mmCIF file of C-alpha atoms and ligand atoms in Angstrom:
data_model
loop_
_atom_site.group_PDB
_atom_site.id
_atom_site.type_symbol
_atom_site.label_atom_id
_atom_site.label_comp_id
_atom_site.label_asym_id
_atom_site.label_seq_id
_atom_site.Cartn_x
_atom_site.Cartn_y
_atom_site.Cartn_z
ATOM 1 C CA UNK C 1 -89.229 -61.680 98.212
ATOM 2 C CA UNK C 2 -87.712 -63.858 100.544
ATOM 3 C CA UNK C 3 -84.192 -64.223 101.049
ATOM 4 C CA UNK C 4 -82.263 -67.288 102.909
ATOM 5 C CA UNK C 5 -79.632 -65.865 103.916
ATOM 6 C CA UNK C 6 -78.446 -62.154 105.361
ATOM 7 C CA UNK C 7 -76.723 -61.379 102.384
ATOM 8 C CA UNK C 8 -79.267 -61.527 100.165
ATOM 9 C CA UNK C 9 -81.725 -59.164 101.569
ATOM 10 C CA UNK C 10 -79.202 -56.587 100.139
ATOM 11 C CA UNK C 11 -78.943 -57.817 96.751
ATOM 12 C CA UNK C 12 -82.643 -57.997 96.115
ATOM 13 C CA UNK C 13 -82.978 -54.038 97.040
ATOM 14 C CA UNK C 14 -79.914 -53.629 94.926
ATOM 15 C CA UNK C 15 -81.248 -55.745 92.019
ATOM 16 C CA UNK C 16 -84.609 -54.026 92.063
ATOM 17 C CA UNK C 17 -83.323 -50.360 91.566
ATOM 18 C CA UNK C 18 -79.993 -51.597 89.386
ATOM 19 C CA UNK C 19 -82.627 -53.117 87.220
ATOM 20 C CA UNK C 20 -84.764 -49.791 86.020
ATOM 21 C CA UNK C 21 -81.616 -48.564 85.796
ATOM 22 C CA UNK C 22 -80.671 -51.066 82.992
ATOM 23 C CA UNK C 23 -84.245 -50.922 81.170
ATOM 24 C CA UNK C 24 -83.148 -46.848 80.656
ATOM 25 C CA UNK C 25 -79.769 -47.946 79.254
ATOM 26 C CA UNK C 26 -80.853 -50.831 76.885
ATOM 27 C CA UNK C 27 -79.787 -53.719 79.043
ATOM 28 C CA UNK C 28 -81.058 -57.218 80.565
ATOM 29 C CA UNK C 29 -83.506 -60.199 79.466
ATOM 30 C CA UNK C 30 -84.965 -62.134 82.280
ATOM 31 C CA UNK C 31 -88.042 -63.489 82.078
ATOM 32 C CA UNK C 32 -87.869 -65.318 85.541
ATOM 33 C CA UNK C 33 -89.774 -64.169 88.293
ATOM 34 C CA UNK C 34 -87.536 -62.389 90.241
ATOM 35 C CA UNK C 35 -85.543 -59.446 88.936
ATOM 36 C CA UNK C 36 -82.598 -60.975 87.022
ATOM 37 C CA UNK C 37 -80.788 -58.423 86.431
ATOM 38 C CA UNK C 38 -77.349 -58.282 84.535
ATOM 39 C CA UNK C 39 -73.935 -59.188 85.850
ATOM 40 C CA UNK C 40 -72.366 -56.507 84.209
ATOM 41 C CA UNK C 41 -72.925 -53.333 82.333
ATOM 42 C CA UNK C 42 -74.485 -53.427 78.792
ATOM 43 C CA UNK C 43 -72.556 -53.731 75.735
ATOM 44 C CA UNK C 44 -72.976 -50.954 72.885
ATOM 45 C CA UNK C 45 -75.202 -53.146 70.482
ATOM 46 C CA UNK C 46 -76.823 -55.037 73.278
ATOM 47 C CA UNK C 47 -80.349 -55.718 72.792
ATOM 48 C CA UNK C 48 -82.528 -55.346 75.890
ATOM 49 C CA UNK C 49 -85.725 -57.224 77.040
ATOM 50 C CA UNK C 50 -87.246 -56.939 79.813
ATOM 51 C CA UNK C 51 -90.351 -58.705 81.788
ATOM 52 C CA UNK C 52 -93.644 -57.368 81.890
ATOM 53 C CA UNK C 53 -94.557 -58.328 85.243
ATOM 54 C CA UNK C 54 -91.418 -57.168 86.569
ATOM 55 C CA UNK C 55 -92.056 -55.904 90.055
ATOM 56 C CA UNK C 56 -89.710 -52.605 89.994
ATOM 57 C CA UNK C 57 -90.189 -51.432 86.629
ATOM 58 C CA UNK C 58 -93.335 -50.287 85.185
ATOM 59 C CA UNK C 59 -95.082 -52.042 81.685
ATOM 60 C CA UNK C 60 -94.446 -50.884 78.568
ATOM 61 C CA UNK C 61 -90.887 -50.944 78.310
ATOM 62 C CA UNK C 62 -90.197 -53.673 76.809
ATOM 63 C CA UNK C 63 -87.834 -53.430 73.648
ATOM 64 C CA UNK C 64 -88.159 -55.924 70.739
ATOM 65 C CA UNK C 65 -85.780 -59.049 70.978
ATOM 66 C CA UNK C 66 -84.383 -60.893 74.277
ATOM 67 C CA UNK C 67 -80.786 -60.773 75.025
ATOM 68 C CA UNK C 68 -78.904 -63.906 75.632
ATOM 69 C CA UNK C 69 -77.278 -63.920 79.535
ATOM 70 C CA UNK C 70 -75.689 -66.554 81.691
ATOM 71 C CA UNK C 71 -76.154 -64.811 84.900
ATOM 72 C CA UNK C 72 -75.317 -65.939 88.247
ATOM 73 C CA UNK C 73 -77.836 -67.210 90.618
ATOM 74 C CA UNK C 74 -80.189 -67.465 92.965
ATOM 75 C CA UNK C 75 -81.550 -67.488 96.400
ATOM 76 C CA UNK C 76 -78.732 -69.025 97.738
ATOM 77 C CA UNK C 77 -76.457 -65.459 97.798
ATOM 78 C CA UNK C 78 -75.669 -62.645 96.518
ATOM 79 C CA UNK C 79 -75.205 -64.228 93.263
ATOM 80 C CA UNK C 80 -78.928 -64.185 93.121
ATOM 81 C CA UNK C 81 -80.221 -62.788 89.979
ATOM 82 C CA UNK C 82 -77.902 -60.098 90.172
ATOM 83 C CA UNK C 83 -74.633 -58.032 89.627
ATOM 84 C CA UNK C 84 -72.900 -59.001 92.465
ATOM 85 C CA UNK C 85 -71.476 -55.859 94.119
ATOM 86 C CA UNK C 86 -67.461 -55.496 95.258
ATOM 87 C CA UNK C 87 -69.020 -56.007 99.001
ATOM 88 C CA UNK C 88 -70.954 -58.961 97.926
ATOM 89 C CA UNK C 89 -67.548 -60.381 96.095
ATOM 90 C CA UNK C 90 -65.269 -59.375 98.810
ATOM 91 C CA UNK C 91 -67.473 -61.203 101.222
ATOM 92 C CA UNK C 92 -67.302 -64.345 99.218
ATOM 93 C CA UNK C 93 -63.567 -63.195 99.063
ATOM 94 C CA UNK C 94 -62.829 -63.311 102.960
ATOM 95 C CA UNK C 95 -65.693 -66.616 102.931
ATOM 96 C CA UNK C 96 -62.518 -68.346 101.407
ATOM 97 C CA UNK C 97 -59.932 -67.366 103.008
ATOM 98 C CA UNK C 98 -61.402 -68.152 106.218
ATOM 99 C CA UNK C 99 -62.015 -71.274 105.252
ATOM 100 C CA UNK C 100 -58.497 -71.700 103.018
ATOM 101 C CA UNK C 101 -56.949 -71.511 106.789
ATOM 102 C CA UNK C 102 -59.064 -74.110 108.067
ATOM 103 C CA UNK C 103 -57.906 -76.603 105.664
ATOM 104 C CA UNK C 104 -53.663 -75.675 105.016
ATOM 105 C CA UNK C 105 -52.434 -79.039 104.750
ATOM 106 C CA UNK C 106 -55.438 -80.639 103.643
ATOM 107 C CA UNK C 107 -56.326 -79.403 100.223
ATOM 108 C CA UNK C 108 -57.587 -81.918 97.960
ATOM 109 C CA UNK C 109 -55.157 -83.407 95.350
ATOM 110 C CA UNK C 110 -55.487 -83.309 91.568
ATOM 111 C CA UNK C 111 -57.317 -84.825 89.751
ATOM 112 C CA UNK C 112 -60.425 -83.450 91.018
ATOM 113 C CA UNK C 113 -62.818 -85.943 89.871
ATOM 114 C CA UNK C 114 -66.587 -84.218 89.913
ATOM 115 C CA UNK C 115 -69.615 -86.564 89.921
ATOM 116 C CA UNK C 116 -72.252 -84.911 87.691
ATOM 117 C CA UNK C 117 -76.230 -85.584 87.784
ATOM 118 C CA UNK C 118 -78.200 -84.321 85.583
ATOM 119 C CA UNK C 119 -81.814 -83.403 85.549
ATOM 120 C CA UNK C 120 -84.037 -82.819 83.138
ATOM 121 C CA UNK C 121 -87.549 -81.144 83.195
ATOM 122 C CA UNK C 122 -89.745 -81.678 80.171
ATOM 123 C CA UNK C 123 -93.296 -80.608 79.033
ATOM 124 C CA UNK C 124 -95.684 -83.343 77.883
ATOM 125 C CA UNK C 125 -95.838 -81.850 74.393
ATOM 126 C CA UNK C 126 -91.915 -83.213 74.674
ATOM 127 C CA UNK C 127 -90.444 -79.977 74.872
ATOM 128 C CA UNK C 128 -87.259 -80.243 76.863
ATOM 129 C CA UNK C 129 -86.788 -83.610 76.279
ATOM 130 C CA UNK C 130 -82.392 -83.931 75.618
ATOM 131 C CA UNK C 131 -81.348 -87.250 74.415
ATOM 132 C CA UNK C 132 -78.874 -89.086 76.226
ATOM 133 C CA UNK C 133 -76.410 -88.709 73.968
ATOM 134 C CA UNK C 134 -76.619 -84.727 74.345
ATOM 135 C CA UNK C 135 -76.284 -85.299 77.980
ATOM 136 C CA UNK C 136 -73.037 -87.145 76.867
ATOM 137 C CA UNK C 137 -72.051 -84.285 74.966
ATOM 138 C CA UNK C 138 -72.268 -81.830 77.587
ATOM 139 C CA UNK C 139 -69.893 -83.709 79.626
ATOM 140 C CA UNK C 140 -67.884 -84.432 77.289
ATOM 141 C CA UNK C 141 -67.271 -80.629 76.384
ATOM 142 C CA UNK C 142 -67.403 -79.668 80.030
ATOM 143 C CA UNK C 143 -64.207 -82.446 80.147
ATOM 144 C CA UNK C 144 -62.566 -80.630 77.031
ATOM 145 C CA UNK C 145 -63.252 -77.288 78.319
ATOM 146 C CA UNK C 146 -61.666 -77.901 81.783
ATOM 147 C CA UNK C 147 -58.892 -79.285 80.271
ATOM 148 C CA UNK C 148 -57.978 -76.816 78.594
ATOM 149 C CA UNK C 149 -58.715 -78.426 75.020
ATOM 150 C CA UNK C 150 -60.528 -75.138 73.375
ATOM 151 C CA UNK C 151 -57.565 -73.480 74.144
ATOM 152 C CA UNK C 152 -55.155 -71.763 71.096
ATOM 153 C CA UNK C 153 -51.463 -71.384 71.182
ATOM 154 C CA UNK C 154 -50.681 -71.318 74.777
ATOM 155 C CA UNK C 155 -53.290 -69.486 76.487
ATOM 156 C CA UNK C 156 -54.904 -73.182 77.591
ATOM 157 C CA UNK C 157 -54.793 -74.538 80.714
ATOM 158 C CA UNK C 158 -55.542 -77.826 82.362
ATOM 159 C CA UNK C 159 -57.432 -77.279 85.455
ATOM 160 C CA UNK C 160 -57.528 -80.842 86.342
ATOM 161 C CA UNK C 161 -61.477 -80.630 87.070
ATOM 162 C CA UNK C 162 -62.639 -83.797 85.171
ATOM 163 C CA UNK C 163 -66.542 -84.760 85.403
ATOM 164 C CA UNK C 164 -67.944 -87.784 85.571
ATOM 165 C CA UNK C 165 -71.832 -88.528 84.683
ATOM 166 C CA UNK C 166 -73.043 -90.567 87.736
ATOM 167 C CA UNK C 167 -77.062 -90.003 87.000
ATOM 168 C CA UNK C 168 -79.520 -88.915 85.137
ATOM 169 C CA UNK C 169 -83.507 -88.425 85.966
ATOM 170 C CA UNK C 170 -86.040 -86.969 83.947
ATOM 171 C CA UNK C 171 -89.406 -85.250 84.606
ATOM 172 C CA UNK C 172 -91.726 -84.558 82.867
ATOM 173 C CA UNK C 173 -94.002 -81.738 84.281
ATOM 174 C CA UNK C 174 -95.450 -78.562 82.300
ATOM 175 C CA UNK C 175 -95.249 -76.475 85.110
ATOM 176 C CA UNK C 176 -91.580 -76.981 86.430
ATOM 177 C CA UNK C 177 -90.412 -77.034 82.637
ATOM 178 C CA UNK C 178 -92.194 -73.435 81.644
ATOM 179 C CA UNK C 179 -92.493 -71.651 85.366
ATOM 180 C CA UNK C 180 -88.819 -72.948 86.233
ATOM 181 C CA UNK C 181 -87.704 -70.093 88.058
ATOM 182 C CA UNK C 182 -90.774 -70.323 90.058
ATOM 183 C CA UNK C 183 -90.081 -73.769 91.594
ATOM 184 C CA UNK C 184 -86.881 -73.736 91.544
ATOM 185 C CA UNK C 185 -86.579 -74.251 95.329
ATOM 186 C CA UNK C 186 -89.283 -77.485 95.098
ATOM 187 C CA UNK C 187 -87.718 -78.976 92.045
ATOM 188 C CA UNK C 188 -84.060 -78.383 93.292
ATOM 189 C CA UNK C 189 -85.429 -79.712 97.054
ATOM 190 C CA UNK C 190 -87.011 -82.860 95.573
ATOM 191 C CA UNK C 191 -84.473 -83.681 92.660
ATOM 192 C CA UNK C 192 -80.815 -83.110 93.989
ATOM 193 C CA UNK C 193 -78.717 -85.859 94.829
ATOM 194 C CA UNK C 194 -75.217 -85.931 96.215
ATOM 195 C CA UNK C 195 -73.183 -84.110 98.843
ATOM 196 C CA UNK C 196 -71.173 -81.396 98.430
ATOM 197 C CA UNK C 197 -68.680 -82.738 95.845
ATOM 198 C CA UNK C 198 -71.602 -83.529 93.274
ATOM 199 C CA UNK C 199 -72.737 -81.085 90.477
ATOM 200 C CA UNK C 200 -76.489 -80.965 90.343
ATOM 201 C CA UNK C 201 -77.547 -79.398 86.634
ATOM 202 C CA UNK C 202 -80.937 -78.765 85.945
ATOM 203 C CA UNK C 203 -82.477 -78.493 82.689
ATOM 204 C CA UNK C 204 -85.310 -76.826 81.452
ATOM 205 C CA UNK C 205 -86.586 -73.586 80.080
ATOM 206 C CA UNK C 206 -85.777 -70.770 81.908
ATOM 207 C CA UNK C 207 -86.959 -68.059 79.675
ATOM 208 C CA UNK C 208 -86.112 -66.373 76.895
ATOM 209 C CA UNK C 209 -83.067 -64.175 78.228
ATOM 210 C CA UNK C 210 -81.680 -66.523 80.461
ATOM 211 C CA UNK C 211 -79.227 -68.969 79.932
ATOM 212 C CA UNK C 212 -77.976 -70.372 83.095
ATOM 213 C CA UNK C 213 -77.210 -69.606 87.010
ATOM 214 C CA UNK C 214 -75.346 -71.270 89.367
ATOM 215 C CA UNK C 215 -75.145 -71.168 93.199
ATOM 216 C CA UNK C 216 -71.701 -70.526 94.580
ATOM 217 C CA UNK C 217 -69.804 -72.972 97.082
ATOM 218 C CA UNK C 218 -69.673 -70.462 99.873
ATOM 219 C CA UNK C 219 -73.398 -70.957 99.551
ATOM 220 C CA UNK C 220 -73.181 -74.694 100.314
ATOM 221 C CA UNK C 221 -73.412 -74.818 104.141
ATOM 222 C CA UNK C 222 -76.551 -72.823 104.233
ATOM 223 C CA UNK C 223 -78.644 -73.892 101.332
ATOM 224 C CA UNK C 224 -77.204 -77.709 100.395
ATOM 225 C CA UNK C 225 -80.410 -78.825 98.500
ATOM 226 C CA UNK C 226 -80.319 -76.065 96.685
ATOM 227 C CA UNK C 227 -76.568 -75.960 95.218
ATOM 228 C CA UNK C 228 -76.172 -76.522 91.412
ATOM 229 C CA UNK C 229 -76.604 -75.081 88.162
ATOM 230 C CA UNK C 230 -79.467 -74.606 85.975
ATOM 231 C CA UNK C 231 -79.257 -74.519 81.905
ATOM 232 C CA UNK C 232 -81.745 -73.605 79.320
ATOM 233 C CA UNK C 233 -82.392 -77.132 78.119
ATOM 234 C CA UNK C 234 -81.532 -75.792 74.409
ATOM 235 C CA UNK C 235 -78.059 -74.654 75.297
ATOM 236 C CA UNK C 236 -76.975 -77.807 75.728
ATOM 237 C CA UNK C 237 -74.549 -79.358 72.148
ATOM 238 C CA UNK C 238 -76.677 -79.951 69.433
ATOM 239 C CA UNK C 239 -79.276 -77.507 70.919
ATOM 240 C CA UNK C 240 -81.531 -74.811 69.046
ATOM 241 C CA UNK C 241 -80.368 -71.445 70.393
ATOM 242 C CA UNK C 242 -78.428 -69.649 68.154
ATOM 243 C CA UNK C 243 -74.874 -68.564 68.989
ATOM 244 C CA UNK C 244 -75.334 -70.587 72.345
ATOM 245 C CA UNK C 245 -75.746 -74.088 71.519
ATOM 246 C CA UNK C 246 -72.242 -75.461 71.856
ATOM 247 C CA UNK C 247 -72.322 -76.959 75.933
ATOM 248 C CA UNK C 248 -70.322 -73.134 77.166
ATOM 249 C CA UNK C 249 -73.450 -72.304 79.298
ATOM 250 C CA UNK C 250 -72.934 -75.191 80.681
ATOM 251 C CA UNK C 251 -68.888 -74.570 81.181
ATOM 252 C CA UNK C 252 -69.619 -70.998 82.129
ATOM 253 C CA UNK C 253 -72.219 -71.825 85.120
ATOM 254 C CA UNK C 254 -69.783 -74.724 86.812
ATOM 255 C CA UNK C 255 -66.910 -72.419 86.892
ATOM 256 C CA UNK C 256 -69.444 -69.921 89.178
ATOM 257 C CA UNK C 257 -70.446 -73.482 90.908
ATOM 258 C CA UNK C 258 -66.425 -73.802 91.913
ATOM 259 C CA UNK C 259 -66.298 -70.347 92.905
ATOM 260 C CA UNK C 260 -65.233 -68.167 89.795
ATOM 261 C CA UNK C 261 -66.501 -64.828 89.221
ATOM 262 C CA UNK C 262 -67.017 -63.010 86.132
ATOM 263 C CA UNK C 263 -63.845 -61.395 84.405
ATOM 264 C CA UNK C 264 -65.463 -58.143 84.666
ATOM 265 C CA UNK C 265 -66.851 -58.695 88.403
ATOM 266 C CA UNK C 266 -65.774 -55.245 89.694
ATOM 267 C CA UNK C 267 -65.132 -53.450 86.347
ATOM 268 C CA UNK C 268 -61.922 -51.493 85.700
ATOM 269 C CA UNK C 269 -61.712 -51.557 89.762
ATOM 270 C CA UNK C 270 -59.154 -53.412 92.220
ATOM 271 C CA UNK C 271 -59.749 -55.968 93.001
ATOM 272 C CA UNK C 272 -61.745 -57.220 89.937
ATOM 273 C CA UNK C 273 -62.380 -61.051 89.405
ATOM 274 C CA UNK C 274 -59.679 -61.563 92.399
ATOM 275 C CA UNK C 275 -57.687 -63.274 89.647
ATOM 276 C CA UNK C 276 -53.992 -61.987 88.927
ATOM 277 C CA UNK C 277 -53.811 -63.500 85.072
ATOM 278 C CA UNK C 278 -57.224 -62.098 84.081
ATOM 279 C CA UNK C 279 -57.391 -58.512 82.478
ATOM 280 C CA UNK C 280 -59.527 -56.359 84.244
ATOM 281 C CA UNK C 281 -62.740 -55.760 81.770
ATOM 282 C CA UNK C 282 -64.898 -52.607 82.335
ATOM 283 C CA UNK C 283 -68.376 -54.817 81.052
ATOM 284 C CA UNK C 284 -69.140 -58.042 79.581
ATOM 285 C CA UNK C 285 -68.327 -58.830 75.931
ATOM 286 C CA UNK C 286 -71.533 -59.698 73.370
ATOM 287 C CA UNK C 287 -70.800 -61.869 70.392
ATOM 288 C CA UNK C 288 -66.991 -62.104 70.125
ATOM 289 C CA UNK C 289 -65.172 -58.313 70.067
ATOM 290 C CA UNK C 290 -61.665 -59.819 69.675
ATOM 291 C CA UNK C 291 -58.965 -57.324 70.826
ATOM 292 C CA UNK C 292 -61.018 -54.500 72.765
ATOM 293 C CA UNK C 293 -60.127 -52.983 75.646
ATOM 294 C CA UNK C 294 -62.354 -51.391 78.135
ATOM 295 C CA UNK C 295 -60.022 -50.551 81.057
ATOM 296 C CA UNK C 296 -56.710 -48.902 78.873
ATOM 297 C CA UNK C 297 -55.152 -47.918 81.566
ATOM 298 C CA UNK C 298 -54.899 -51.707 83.325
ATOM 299 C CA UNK C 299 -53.172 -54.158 81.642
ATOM 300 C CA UNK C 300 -54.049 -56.572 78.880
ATOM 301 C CA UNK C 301 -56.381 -56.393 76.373
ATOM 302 C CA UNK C 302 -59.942 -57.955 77.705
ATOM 303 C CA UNK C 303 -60.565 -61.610 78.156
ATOM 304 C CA UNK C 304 -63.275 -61.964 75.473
ATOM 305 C CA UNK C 305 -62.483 -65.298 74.649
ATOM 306 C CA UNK C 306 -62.385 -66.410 78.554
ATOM 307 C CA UNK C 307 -65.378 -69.201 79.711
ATOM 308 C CA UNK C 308 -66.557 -65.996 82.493
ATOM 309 C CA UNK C 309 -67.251 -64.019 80.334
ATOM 310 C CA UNK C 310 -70.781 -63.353 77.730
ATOM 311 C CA UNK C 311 -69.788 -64.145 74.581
ATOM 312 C CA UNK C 312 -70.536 -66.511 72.494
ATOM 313 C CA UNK C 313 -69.678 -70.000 72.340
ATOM 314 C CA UNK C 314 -67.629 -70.394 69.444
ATOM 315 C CA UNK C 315 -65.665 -67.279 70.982
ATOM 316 C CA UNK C 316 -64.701 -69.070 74.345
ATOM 317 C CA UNK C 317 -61.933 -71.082 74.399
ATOM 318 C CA UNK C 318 -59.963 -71.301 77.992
ATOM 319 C CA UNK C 319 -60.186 -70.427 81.602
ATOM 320 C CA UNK C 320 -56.424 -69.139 82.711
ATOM 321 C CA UNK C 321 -54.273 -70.839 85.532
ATOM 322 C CA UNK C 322 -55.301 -68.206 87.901
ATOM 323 C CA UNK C 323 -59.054 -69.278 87.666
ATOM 324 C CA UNK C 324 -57.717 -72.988 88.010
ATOM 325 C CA UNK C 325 -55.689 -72.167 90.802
ATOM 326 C CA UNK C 326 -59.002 -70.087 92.276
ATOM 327 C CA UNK C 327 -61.356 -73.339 91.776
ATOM 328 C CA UNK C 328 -59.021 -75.903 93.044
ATOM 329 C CA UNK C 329 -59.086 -73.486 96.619
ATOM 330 C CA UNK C 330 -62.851 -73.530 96.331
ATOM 331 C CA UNK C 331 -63.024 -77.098 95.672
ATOM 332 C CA UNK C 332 -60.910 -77.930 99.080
ATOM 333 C CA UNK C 333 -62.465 -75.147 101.119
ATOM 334 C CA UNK C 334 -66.003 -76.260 100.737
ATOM 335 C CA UNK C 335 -66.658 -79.170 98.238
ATOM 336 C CA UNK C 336 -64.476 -81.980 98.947
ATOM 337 C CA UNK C 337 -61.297 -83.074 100.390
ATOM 338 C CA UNK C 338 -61.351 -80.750 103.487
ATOM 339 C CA UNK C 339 -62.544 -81.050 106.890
ATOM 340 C CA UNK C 340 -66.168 -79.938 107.443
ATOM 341 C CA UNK C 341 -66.510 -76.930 109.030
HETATM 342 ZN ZN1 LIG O 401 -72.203 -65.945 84.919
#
């Protein structure tokens, strides 16, 4: 497997052992070609898949049903198909606040107005194919997520991110619609449009235990054809996949693509997501388990109902100030309004 940058040589040794690992424990659903492996430890009731041709793990292992993931991408880091480990995160970590120096006194000002393009990959047999006015409904709940309009009581937060549909292109190609993962690199190469400041989503089918990844913006500089997010074409609103179908994949991936991590990136460990207002969370939440709490002895109960974390759609409602205040840094540092490094 090749790698395009230094960092991810490490995370593809690390995904390939972390990933048996997870087969013996009942975890992860990836059906792409590369070991996706989960960002996170497995729930209790988790049901596991895992691909047959899997290059570290052996046949035969597969349990019955495929488990629903967003997980973090690709190629372009650490984020690839994998957990990202504390050195991966703190790298990312000190990424920022290298570049937060370079740009003191420059930040960007709110609103932070994000053009959005969005591709879509179909099959001839039409499979794939999402209206227009879907497309409009994704943005419109990625609007009404970032502005904190999910939010109950006073947990929401505005994170003055609004998104703006500036394109949309369609193609229509069997191969790039069922073998996504594949050509990611080709399709993302030959479709994206945009600098920097543009969100590039993809849509198509990315298997049955995937629902999205995203490149991060520390990943920018070196790979800029291949920054955006991918979504399972059915997770968009209106779409068939149960518990997943309300446009929160969607929400979930551009907060990676502005630089959040998960809430339970690093467990019940300092620093965890790097986020002060954010429980720390020992593994991600499945379905919507209101009210647990995996690290006791932090603070807070766990942030089930947050947009970083796994459950389902109707569960999330909010990201928190912290992560607004975290994306706004990411959007100066590397996506718009500050000097190129
Ligand atoms: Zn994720």
């Amino acid at each position: 497997m090749i790698r395009r940058n230094s960092r991810g040589g490490t995370a593809a040794l690390w995904s390939g052992l972390s990933l048996c690992a997870f087969t013996l424990t009942g975890l992860v659903a990836s059906t792409s070609p590369e070991p996706i492996s989960p960002e996170g430890s497995a729930p209790e009731n988790f049901s596991a898949s895992m691909t047959t041709n899997d290059p570290y793990c052996p046949p035969g292992t597969e349990p019955a049903s495929a488990a629903e993931r967003r997980v973090a991408d690709p190629d372009a880091g650490p984020a690839d198909n994998v957990v990202i480990t504390p050195e991966q995160a703190a790298e990312y970590e000190d990424d920022l606040q290298r570049a937060m120096e370079r740009i003191r006194g420059h930040e960007a000002a709110a609103p932070y107005t994000v053009p959005v393009v969005v591709h879509v990959i179909s099959a001839s047999d039409g499979s794939g194919e999402v209206s227009d006015g879907r497309i409009d409904d994704q943005v419109d709940v990625l609007n009404r997520a970032y502005q904190g309009e999910y939010a109950q009581g006073s947990e929401g937060t505005d994170t003055e991110f609004r998104f703006e549909l500036a394109d949309v292109t369609r193609t229509e190609n069997d191969t790039w619609f069922r073998e996504f993962g594949d050509h990611r690199d080709t399709i993302r190469a030959e479709l994206r449009q945009g600098g920097a400041e543009t969100l590039n989503i993809y849509t198509a089918d990315l298997g049955s235990g995937l629902l999205g990844f995203s490149t991060f913006p520390q990943d920018y500089a070196d790979n800029p054809e291949q920054d955006g997010v991918a979504i399972a074409h059915d997770t968009l609103p209106g779409g068939d996949r149960e518990n997943f179908n309300e446009g929160h994949t969607g929400t979930h991936e551009v907060g990676h693509w502005l630089g959040l991590f998960h809430t339970f990136q690093n467990g019940c460990e300092s620093p965890g997501d790097y986020i002060d207002d954010t429980p720390y969370e020992r593994e991600a939440a499945s379905g919507c388990p209101e009210g647990r709490d995996t690290c006791p002895e932090r603070q807070g109960e766990d942030p089930v109902t947050n947009f970083m974390n796994y459950s389902d759609d109707a569960c999330m409602t909010h990201f928190t100030q912290g992560q607004a205040q975290r994306m706004a840094e990411h959007w100066s540092a590397f996506r718009e309004g500050a000097p190129k490094a």
